[in-house]
Amino acid sequence: MSSVVLDKVTKVYPGDYLAVDRLSLRAQAGEFLVLLGPSGCGKSTLLRMIAGLEEITEGELWLDGQMANHLAPRDRDVAMVFQSGALYPHRTVRGNIAFPLEIAKSDPAMVRERVTELSKALHIDETLERRPGTLSGGQRQRVAMGRAIVRQPKLFLMDEPLSNLDAGMRTELRMEISALVRSLGVTTIYVTHDQVEALTLADRIAILNRGVLQDVGTPAQIYNDPATAFVAAFLNSQQLNLLAANVRTPQNQYVMLDFGPHRLTMPWSDPRAYAISQHTGGQVLVGLRPDGLAPVPESYDGPSFYGRVRALEYHGHEWLAYLESGMSFAPVPEPPDPARRVNGSKNGSGRLTGLVKRLFSQPEQHQEQERVGQHPNSGIHRRSDLIVRLGNHPVWRAGDPAKVGVDLSRVMIFTLDGARIDPPRR
Ligand code: ADP
């Protein structure tokens, strides 16, 4: 078991592409840590730097208390499994799994016993004498997993190992990976862009966006108490309602979030009230999950919005309602321009100014940056419908007027940069 410490690790690819930006993170010995984020956010780059397959541009990597930036991959005692675990086609399943032990010239009787034992745990003991070409995708991935784990590495790195499998196989193998890795107690770092995989597998999740670490915590911490608007929006099976609100404190009696046609008030006794009041006269972003909203009768006098039902959507296990509410929806803020961040910092010497050119020279990222620079109320909105979760029974029909109760305890409030106004304590 290895502990892994990344200390302000930066990766700049040739062509000045900043793929990972001063990222600090620790995986405890024996921990199952999931790196989660959208495609291109730097997850694989980070994993490859830990494996020694990619050079670290700046910062430090420590494995088990040993400085490892320049340690050869073979000296790191790391095993890796990729999206499509390449197997040796002319070797049997047994031969594939046994390969790392044969290379290490292990005792053949021990090898035989170990391979048999592992193949049982991975449910491929029936296939031991077959060649990879005759196996299903799920079985091949099991063999790749077996080959990686057979020599009991100190650190197990997995890069989207389930993404080529169909949904049923993914769920099955997901549970098996979890059971197997935990029974071995090997420190595991697992890359995925799939939030369900992350939530179900991880001891802790680290979420990245554009090479920047957004949040680290247990699945429950990250889901219920996210550090940024990006994390709240990313870990959401339905879309997050992210609204722009003006902050007011009328006669200092309470704190008001003013959405234009609608308002929410918070008493001073609310633990967030003081932090919100620091933005009086300015704006904040308010995140509401669709399941923190619910239909209420017209007579309801608690915190609420009203609108008209534009559409209902059936999702099998639930209905979602899309409401026209007249409120301003905001785009999810992205991390700020790295060049500006480095130059603006105290000891910023502009070291990365030249390095980030390519990051922002791509057309789509230019657009993103322009959107971030815009005021949330400036007219560019991701969408304009408030999404409400209705559960199994659609109480409304399209065209109905609708009143929506708001669970204030589930309201998340962010600055315009997307950071939580009341940062979570981890
Ligand atoms: P993820 O695993 O999150 O999908 P990656 O770590 O693969 O992301 O890539 C992060 C960014 O770095 C991407 O924009 C990708 O295009 C870029 N990148 C990855 N590998 C290279 C490389 N060898 N040279 C230049 N850019 C790269």
Coordinates of C-alpha atoms and ligand atoms in Angstrom, one line a residue:
M1 CA 0.0 0.0 0.0
S2 CA 1.3 3.4 -1.0
S3 CA 0.3 6.8 0.0
V4 CA 0.4 9.3 -2.9
V5 CA 1.0 13.0 -2.4
L6 CA 0.8 15.5 -5.2
D7 CA 2.2 18.9 -4.3
K8 CA 1.3 21.8 -6.7
V9 CA 1.8 19.5 -9.7
T10 CA 1.6 21.2 -13.0
K11 CA 1.7 19.7 -16.5
V12 CA 2.4 21.7 -19.6
Y13 CA 2.3 19.8 -22.8
P14 CA 4.5 20.8 -25.8
G15 CA 2.8 23.7 -27.6
D16 CA 2.3 25.5 -24.2
Y17 CA -0.8 23.5 -23.3
L18 CA -1.6 23.8 -19.6
A19 CA -3.3 20.4 -18.8
V20 CA -2.9 20.4 -15.0
D21 CA -2.5 23.5 -13.0
R22 CA -0.8 23.4 -9.5
L23 CA -2.8 20.5 -8.2
S24 CA -2.3 19.3 -4.6
L25 CA -4.0 16.1 -3.5
R26 CA -3.2 13.2 -1.2
A27 CA -4.4 9.6 -1.4
Q28 CA -4.0 7.8 1.9
A29 CA -2.5 4.3 2.0
G30 CA -5.3 1.8 1.2
E31 CA -7.7 4.5 -0.1
F32 CA -9.9 4.2 -3.2
L33 CA -9.7 7.7 -4.7
V34 CA -11.6 8.6 -7.8
L35 CA -10.6 11.4 -10.2
L36 CA -13.7 12.7 -11.8
G37 CA -14.3 15.4 -14.4
P38 CA -15.4 16.1 -17.9
S39 CA -13.4 14.8 -20.9
G40 CA -10.2 16.8 -21.3
C41 CA -9.9 18.1 -17.8
G42 CA -6.6 16.4 -17.1
K43 CA -7.5 13.2 -15.3
S44 CA -5.4 10.8 -17.4
T45 CA -2.5 13.2 -17.5
L46 CA -2.5 13.2 -13.7
L47 CA -2.7 9.4 -13.6
R48 CA 0.1 9.1 -16.1
M49 CA 2.3 11.4 -14.1
I50 CA 1.8 9.2 -11.1
A51 CA 2.7 6.1 -13.1
G52 CA 5.8 7.9 -14.5
L53 CA 4.6 7.7 -18.1
E54 CA 4.4 11.5 -18.3
E55 CA 7.0 14.0 -17.0
I56 CA 5.9 16.5 -14.3
T57 CA 6.5 20.0 -15.4
E58 CA 6.5 21.6 -12.0
G59 CA 5.6 20.5 -8.4
E60 CA 6.3 17.3 -6.6
L61 CA 5.1 13.7 -6.5
W62 CA 5.7 11.7 -3.3
L63 CA 5.0 7.9 -3.2
D64 CA 5.1 6.4 0.2
G65 CA 7.1 9.3 1.5
Q66 CA 9.7 9.1 -1.3
M67 CA 10.1 11.9 -3.7
A68 CA 9.2 10.2 -7.0
N69 CA 9.3 12.9 -9.8
H70 CA 12.3 11.2 -11.4
L71 CA 11.7 7.6 -10.3
A72 CA 11.6 5.1 -13.2
P73 CA 8.1 3.7 -13.8
R74 CA 9.3 0.1 -13.0
D75 CA 10.6 1.4 -9.6
R76 CA 7.2 2.7 -8.6
D77 CA 5.5 -0.6 -7.9
V78 CA 2.4 0.6 -9.8
A79 CA 0.0 -1.4 -11.9
M80 CA -2.2 0.2 -14.4
V81 CA -5.5 -0.8 -16.2
F82 CA -6.6 1.2 -19.2
Q83 CA -9.9 1.6 -21.1
S84 CA -9.2 -1.3 -23.3
G85 CA -6.7 -3.5 -21.4
A86 CA -4.5 -4.8 -24.3
L87 CA -4.0 -8.5 -23.8
Y88 CA -1.4 -10.8 -25.4
P89 CA -3.6 -12.5 -28.1
H90 CA -1.5 -15.7 -28.4
R91 CA -1.5 -16.4 -24.7
T92 CA -4.3 -18.0 -22.8
V93 CA -6.2 -16.2 -20.1
R94 CA -4.0 -18.0 -17.6
G95 CA -0.9 -17.0 -19.5
N96 CA -2.0 -13.4 -19.6
I97 CA -2.7 -13.1 -15.9
A98 CA 0.5 -15.1 -15.0
F99 CA 2.7 -13.0 -17.3
P100 CA 4.0 -10.4 -14.7
L101 CA 4.8 -13.2 -12.2
E102 CA 6.6 -15.2 -14.9
I103 CA 8.7 -12.2 -15.8
A104 CA 9.6 -11.8 -12.2
K105 CA 10.6 -15.6 -12.2
S106 CA 8.2 -16.5 -9.5
D107 CA 7.8 -20.1 -8.3
P108 CA 5.5 -21.8 -10.9
A109 CA 3.4 -23.6 -8.3
M110 CA 2.8 -20.3 -6.5
V111 CA 1.9 -18.7 -9.9
R112 CA -0.6 -21.4 -10.7
E113 CA -2.2 -21.1 -7.3
R114 CA -2.4 -17.3 -7.4
V115 CA -3.8 -17.2 -10.9
T116 CA -6.5 -19.7 -10.1
E117 CA -7.4 -17.9 -6.9
L118 CA -7.6 -14.5 -8.7
S119 CA -9.6 -15.9 -11.6
K120 CA -12.2 -17.2 -9.2
A121 CA -12.5 -13.7 -7.6
L122 CA -12.9 -12.2 -11.0
H123 CA -15.4 -14.9 -12.2
I124 CA -13.2 -15.9 -15.1
D125 CA -12.0 -19.3 -13.8
E126 CA -14.0 -21.0 -16.5
T127 CA -12.1 -19.2 -19.2
L128 CA -8.5 -19.8 -18.0
E129 CA -7.5 -22.0 -21.0
R130 CA -9.1 -19.7 -23.7
R131 CA -7.5 -17.0 -25.7
P132 CA -8.6 -13.3 -25.4
G133 CA -10.1 -13.3 -28.9
T134 CA -12.9 -15.7 -27.7
L135 CA -13.9 -13.6 -24.7
S136 CA -16.5 -10.9 -24.3
G137 CA -15.5 -7.3 -23.6
G138 CA -16.3 -7.7 -19.9
Q139 CA -14.3 -10.9 -19.6
R140 CA -11.3 -9.2 -21.3
Q141 CA -11.4 -6.3 -18.9
R142 CA -11.5 -8.8 -16.0
V143 CA -8.3 -10.5 -17.4
A144 CA -6.6 -7.1 -17.7
M145 CA -7.5 -6.4 -14.1
G146 CA -6.2 -9.8 -13.0
R147 CA -2.9 -9.3 -14.8
A148 CA -2.5 -5.8 -13.2
I149 CA -3.3 -7.0 -9.7
V150 CA -1.6 -10.4 -9.7
R151 CA 1.7 -9.3 -8.4
Q152 CA 0.0 -7.2 -5.7
P153 CA 1.3 -3.8 -6.5
K154 CA 1.5 -1.0 -3.9
L155 CA -0.6 1.2 -6.1
F156 CA -3.3 0.5 -8.6
L157 CA -4.1 3.0 -11.3
M158 CA -7.2 2.6 -13.4
D159 CA -8.1 4.8 -16.4
E160 CA -11.8 4.5 -17.3
P161 CA -11.6 0.7 -17.1
L162 CA -15.3 0.2 -17.7
S163 CA -16.1 2.8 -20.3
N164 CA -16.0 0.3 -23.2
L165 CA -18.6 -2.0 -21.6
D166 CA -22.3 -2.0 -21.9
A167 CA -24.4 -0.7 -19.0
G168 CA -25.2 -4.1 -17.4
M169 CA -21.6 -5.3 -17.5
R170 CA -20.4 -1.9 -16.2
T171 CA -22.6 -2.2 -13.1
E172 CA -21.6 -5.8 -12.5
L173 CA -17.9 -5.2 -12.9
R174 CA -18.1 -2.0 -10.9
M175 CA -19.2 -4.0 -7.8
E176 CA -16.6 -6.6 -8.3
I177 CA -13.8 -4.1 -8.7
S178 CA -14.9 -2.4 -5.5
A179 CA -15.0 -5.7 -3.6
L180 CA -11.7 -7.0 -5.0
V181 CA -9.7 -3.9 -4.5
R182 CA -11.0 -3.4 -1.0
S183 CA -10.3 -7.0 -0.1
L184 CA -6.7 -6.5 -1.2
G185 CA -6.4 -3.1 0.5
V186 CA -4.3 -1.7 -2.4
T187 CA -4.3 2.1 -2.7
T188 CA -6.3 2.8 -5.9
I189 CA -6.6 5.9 -8.0
Y190 CA -9.5 5.5 -10.5
V191 CA -10.2 7.9 -13.4
T192 CA -13.7 8.3 -14.7
H193 CA -16.1 10.9 -16.2
D194 CA -19.1 9.0 -14.9
Q195 CA -20.6 10.4 -11.8
V196 CA -22.4 7.2 -10.8
E197 CA -19.1 5.3 -11.0
A198 CA -17.5 7.9 -8.8
L199 CA -20.3 8.0 -6.2
T200 CA -20.6 4.2 -5.9
L201 CA -16.9 3.3 -5.9
A202 CA -15.0 6.0 -4.1
D203 CA -13.8 6.5 -0.6
R204 CA -13.2 10.0 -1.7
I205 CA -13.7 11.9 -5.0
A206 CA -11.4 14.6 -6.4
I207 CA -13.2 16.7 -9.1
L208 CA -11.2 18.4 -11.8
N209 CA -12.2 21.0 -14.4
R210 CA -9.8 22.5 -16.9
G211 CA -6.8 21.1 -15.0
V212 CA -7.9 22.7 -11.8
L213 CA -8.9 20.8 -8.7
Q214 CA -12.4 21.8 -7.7
D215 CA -13.2 19.8 -4.6
V216 CA -12.1 16.7 -2.7
G217 CA -14.3 14.8 -0.3
T218 CA -16.4 11.7 0.4
P219 CA -19.2 11.1 -2.1
A220 CA -21.8 12.4 0.4
Q221 CA -19.7 15.5 1.2
I222 CA -19.2 16.3 -2.5
Y223 CA -22.9 15.7 -3.4
N224 CA -24.5 17.4 -0.4
D225 CA -22.0 20.1 0.3
P226 CA -20.1 20.9 -2.9
A227 CA -17.3 23.5 -2.8
T228 CA -18.1 25.1 -6.2
A229 CA -21.0 25.6 -8.6
F230 CA -19.2 23.4 -11.1
V231 CA -19.2 20.5 -8.7
A232 CA -22.8 21.0 -7.8
A233 CA -23.8 21.0 -11.5
F234 CA -21.5 18.1 -12.5
L235 CA -22.7 15.8 -9.7
N236 CA -26.4 16.0 -10.5
S237 CA -28.5 13.4 -12.3
Q238 CA -30.9 16.1 -13.3
Q239 CA -29.7 19.5 -14.3
L240 CA -28.9 22.0 -11.5
N241 CA -31.1 25.1 -11.4
L242 CA -28.5 27.9 -11.2
L243 CA -30.0 31.3 -10.8
A244 CA -28.6 34.8 -10.5
A245 CA -29.9 36.8 -7.5
N246 CA -29.4 40.3 -6.1
V247 CA -28.6 40.4 -2.4
R248 CA -30.5 42.8 -0.2
T249 CA -30.9 43.3 3.5
P250 CA -34.0 45.5 3.9
Q251 CA -33.8 47.5 7.0
N252 CA -31.4 44.9 8.3
Q253 CA -34.3 42.7 9.2
Y254 CA -33.3 39.7 7.1
V255 CA -31.3 38.7 4.1
M256 CA -33.2 38.6 0.8
L257 CA -32.2 36.9 -2.4
D258 CA -34.0 38.8 -5.1
F259 CA -34.6 36.9 -8.4
G260 CA -36.6 39.7 -10.0
P261 CA -40.1 38.2 -10.1
H262 CA -39.4 36.0 -7.1
R263 CA -37.7 36.4 -3.7
L264 CA -36.4 34.2 -1.0
T265 CA -35.8 35.5 2.5
M266 CA -33.4 34.1 5.1
P267 CA -33.6 35.0 8.8
W268 CA -30.4 36.2 10.5
S269 CA -30.5 33.0 12.4
D270 CA -29.6 31.0 9.2
P271 CA -25.9 30.1 9.4
R272 CA -25.4 31.4 5.9
A273 CA -27.0 34.8 6.4
Y274 CA -23.9 36.7 7.4
A275 CA -21.8 35.4 4.5
I276 CA -24.6 36.2 2.1
S277 CA -25.0 39.7 3.6
Q278 CA -21.4 40.5 2.7
H279 CA -22.6 40.7 -0.9
T280 CA -25.4 43.2 -0.2
G281 CA -25.9 45.4 -3.2
G282 CA -24.2 42.8 -5.4
Q283 CA -25.1 39.4 -6.9
V284 CA -24.7 35.8 -6.0
L285 CA -25.5 32.5 -7.8
V286 CA -28.1 30.3 -6.2
G287 CA -28.0 26.6 -6.9
L288 CA -31.2 24.5 -6.4
R289 CA -31.4 20.9 -7.2
P290 CA -34.7 19.8 -8.8
D291 CA -35.3 17.5 -5.8
G292 CA -35.0 20.4 -3.4
L293 CA -38.1 21.8 -5.0
A294 CA -41.6 20.4 -4.7
P295 CA -45.2 21.2 -5.8
V296 CA -47.1 23.0 -3.0
P297 CA -50.7 24.1 -2.7
E298 CA -51.7 27.7 -3.6
S299 CA -52.3 28.4 0.1
Y300 CA -48.6 27.5 1.0
D301 CA -46.9 30.5 2.6
G302 CA -43.4 29.2 3.0
P303 CA -40.5 29.9 0.7
S304 CA -41.7 29.4 -2.8
F305 CA -41.7 30.3 -6.5
Y306 CA -44.5 30.3 -9.0
G307 CA -44.6 29.7 -12.7
R308 CA -46.4 27.9 -15.5
V309 CA -45.7 24.3 -16.5
R310 CA -44.1 24.3 -20.0
A311 CA -43.5 20.6 -20.2
L312 CA -43.4 17.4 -18.3
E313 CA -40.8 14.7 -18.9
Y314 CA -41.1 11.0 -17.9
H315 CA -37.8 9.4 -16.7
G316 CA -39.2 6.0 -15.7
H317 CA -38.5 6.4 -12.0
E318 CA -39.6 10.0 -11.8
W319 CA -41.2 12.9 -13.6
L320 CA -39.5 16.2 -14.1
A321 CA -41.5 19.5 -14.7
Y322 CA -40.1 22.4 -16.7
L323 CA -41.5 25.7 -15.5
E324 CA -41.5 29.1 -17.0
S325 CA -40.7 31.3 -14.0
G326 CA -39.3 34.6 -15.4
M327 CA -36.0 34.1 -13.5
S328 CA -32.5 34.6 -14.8
F329 CA -30.5 31.4 -15.2
A330 CA -26.7 31.6 -15.1
P331 CA -24.1 29.5 -16.9
V332 CA -21.9 27.4 -14.6
P333 CA -18.7 29.4 -14.0
E334 CA -15.5 27.8 -15.2
P335 CA -12.1 28.3 -13.5
P336 CA -10.7 31.7 -14.3
D337 CA -8.1 32.3 -17.0
P338 CA -4.9 30.7 -15.7
A339 CA -2.8 33.5 -17.1
R340 CA -4.7 36.0 -15.1
R341 CA -4.6 33.9 -12.0
V342 CA -0.9 33.4 -12.1
N343 CA -0.2 37.1 -12.8
G344 CA -2.6 38.2 -10.1
S345 CA -1.1 36.1 -7.4
K346 CA 1.3 37.5 -4.8
N347 CA 4.4 35.8 -6.1
G348 CA 3.1 35.5 -9.6
S349 CA 5.9 36.2 -11.9
G350 CA 3.9 35.4 -15.0
R351 CA 5.6 32.1 -15.3
L352 CA 2.7 30.6 -17.1
T353 CA 1.6 33.5 -19.1
G354 CA 3.2 32.2 -22.3
L355 CA 2.2 28.7 -21.5
V356 CA -1.5 29.1 -21.5
K357 CA -1.8 30.6 -25.0
R358 CA -3.0 27.4 -26.5
L359 CA -5.6 26.7 -23.8
F360 CA -7.4 29.8 -24.7
S361 CA -6.7 29.9 -28.4
Q362 CA -9.2 27.2 -29.1
P363 CA -12.5 28.6 -30.5
E364 CA -14.9 26.8 -28.0
Q365 CA -12.8 27.8 -25.0
H366 CA -12.8 31.4 -26.2
Q367 CA -16.5 31.3 -26.1
E368 CA -16.5 29.8 -22.6
Q369 CA -14.2 32.5 -21.4
E370 CA -16.4 35.2 -22.9
R371 CA -19.3 33.8 -21.1
V372 CA -17.5 33.7 -17.8
G373 CA -16.6 37.3 -18.2
Q374 CA -20.2 38.2 -18.7
H375 CA -22.6 39.2 -16.0
P376 CA -24.9 36.4 -15.2
N377 CA -27.9 38.6 -16.0
S378 CA -26.5 39.8 -19.3
G379 CA -28.8 37.8 -21.4
I380 CA -26.7 34.7 -22.2
H381 CA -28.5 31.9 -20.4
R382 CA -28.0 28.2 -20.5
R383 CA -31.7 27.8 -20.3
S384 CA -34.7 29.5 -18.8
D385 CA -36.8 26.7 -17.3
L386 CA -36.9 25.9 -13.6
I387 CA -36.7 22.1 -13.3
V388 CA -38.7 20.5 -10.5
R389 CA -38.7 16.8 -9.5
L390 CA -42.2 15.5 -9.2
G391 CA -41.6 11.9 -8.1
N392 CA -43.8 9.1 -9.4
H393 CA -47.0 11.1 -9.9
P394 CA -47.2 14.1 -12.2
V395 CA -49.4 16.5 -10.1
W396 CA -49.3 19.1 -12.9
R397 CA -50.1 19.1 -16.6
A398 CA -48.5 21.2 -19.3
G399 CA -49.9 24.7 -19.2
D400 CA -51.0 24.6 -15.5
P401 CA -50.0 27.4 -13.2
A402 CA -47.6 25.9 -10.6
K403 CA -46.4 26.9 -7.1
V404 CA -43.1 25.4 -6.0
G405 CA -41.9 25.1 -2.4
V406 CA -38.2 25.7 -1.8
D407 CA -36.3 23.7 0.8
L408 CA -34.1 26.5 2.1
S409 CA -31.7 24.0 3.8
R410 CA -30.8 22.6 0.3
V411 CA -30.2 26.0 -1.3
M412 CA -26.5 26.4 -2.3
I413 CA -25.1 29.9 -2.6
F414 CA -22.0 30.8 -4.7
T415 CA -20.1 33.9 -5.6
L416 CA -20.1 34.9 -9.3
D417 CA -16.8 33.0 -9.7
G418 CA -18.6 29.8 -8.6
A419 CA -17.0 29.4 -5.1
R420 CA -19.3 28.5 -2.2
I421 CA -20.1 31.6 -0.1
D422 CA -20.0 29.4 3.0
P423 CA -17.1 27.1 2.1
P424 CA -17.5 23.5 3.3
R425 CA -15.3 22.2 6.0
R426 CA -13.8 18.8 5.0
Ligands
ADP1 P1 -9.0 13.6 -19.5 O1 -8.3 12.3 -19.1 O2 -9.6 14.3 -18.4 O3 -9.9 13.4 -20.6 P2 -6.3 14.3 -20.5 O4 -5.5 14.3 -19.3 O5 -6.3 13.1 -21.4 O6 -7.9 14.6 -20.1 O7 -6.0 15.6 -21.4 C1 -6.0 16.9 -20.8 C2 -5.7 17.9 -21.9 O8 -4.4 17.8 -22.3 C3 -6.6 17.7 -23.1 O9 -7.1 18.9 -23.6 C4 -5.8 17.0 -24.1 O10 -6.1 17.3 -25.4 C5 -4.4 17.5 -23.7 N1 -3.3 16.5 -24.0 C6 -3.3 15.2 -23.5 N2 -2.2 14.6 -23.9 C7 -1.5 15.5 -24.7 C8 -0.2 15.4 -25.4 N3 0.5 14.4 -25.4 N4 0.1 16.6 -26.0 C9 -0.6 17.7 -26.0 N5 -1.8 17.8 -25.4 C10 -2.2 16.7 -24.7

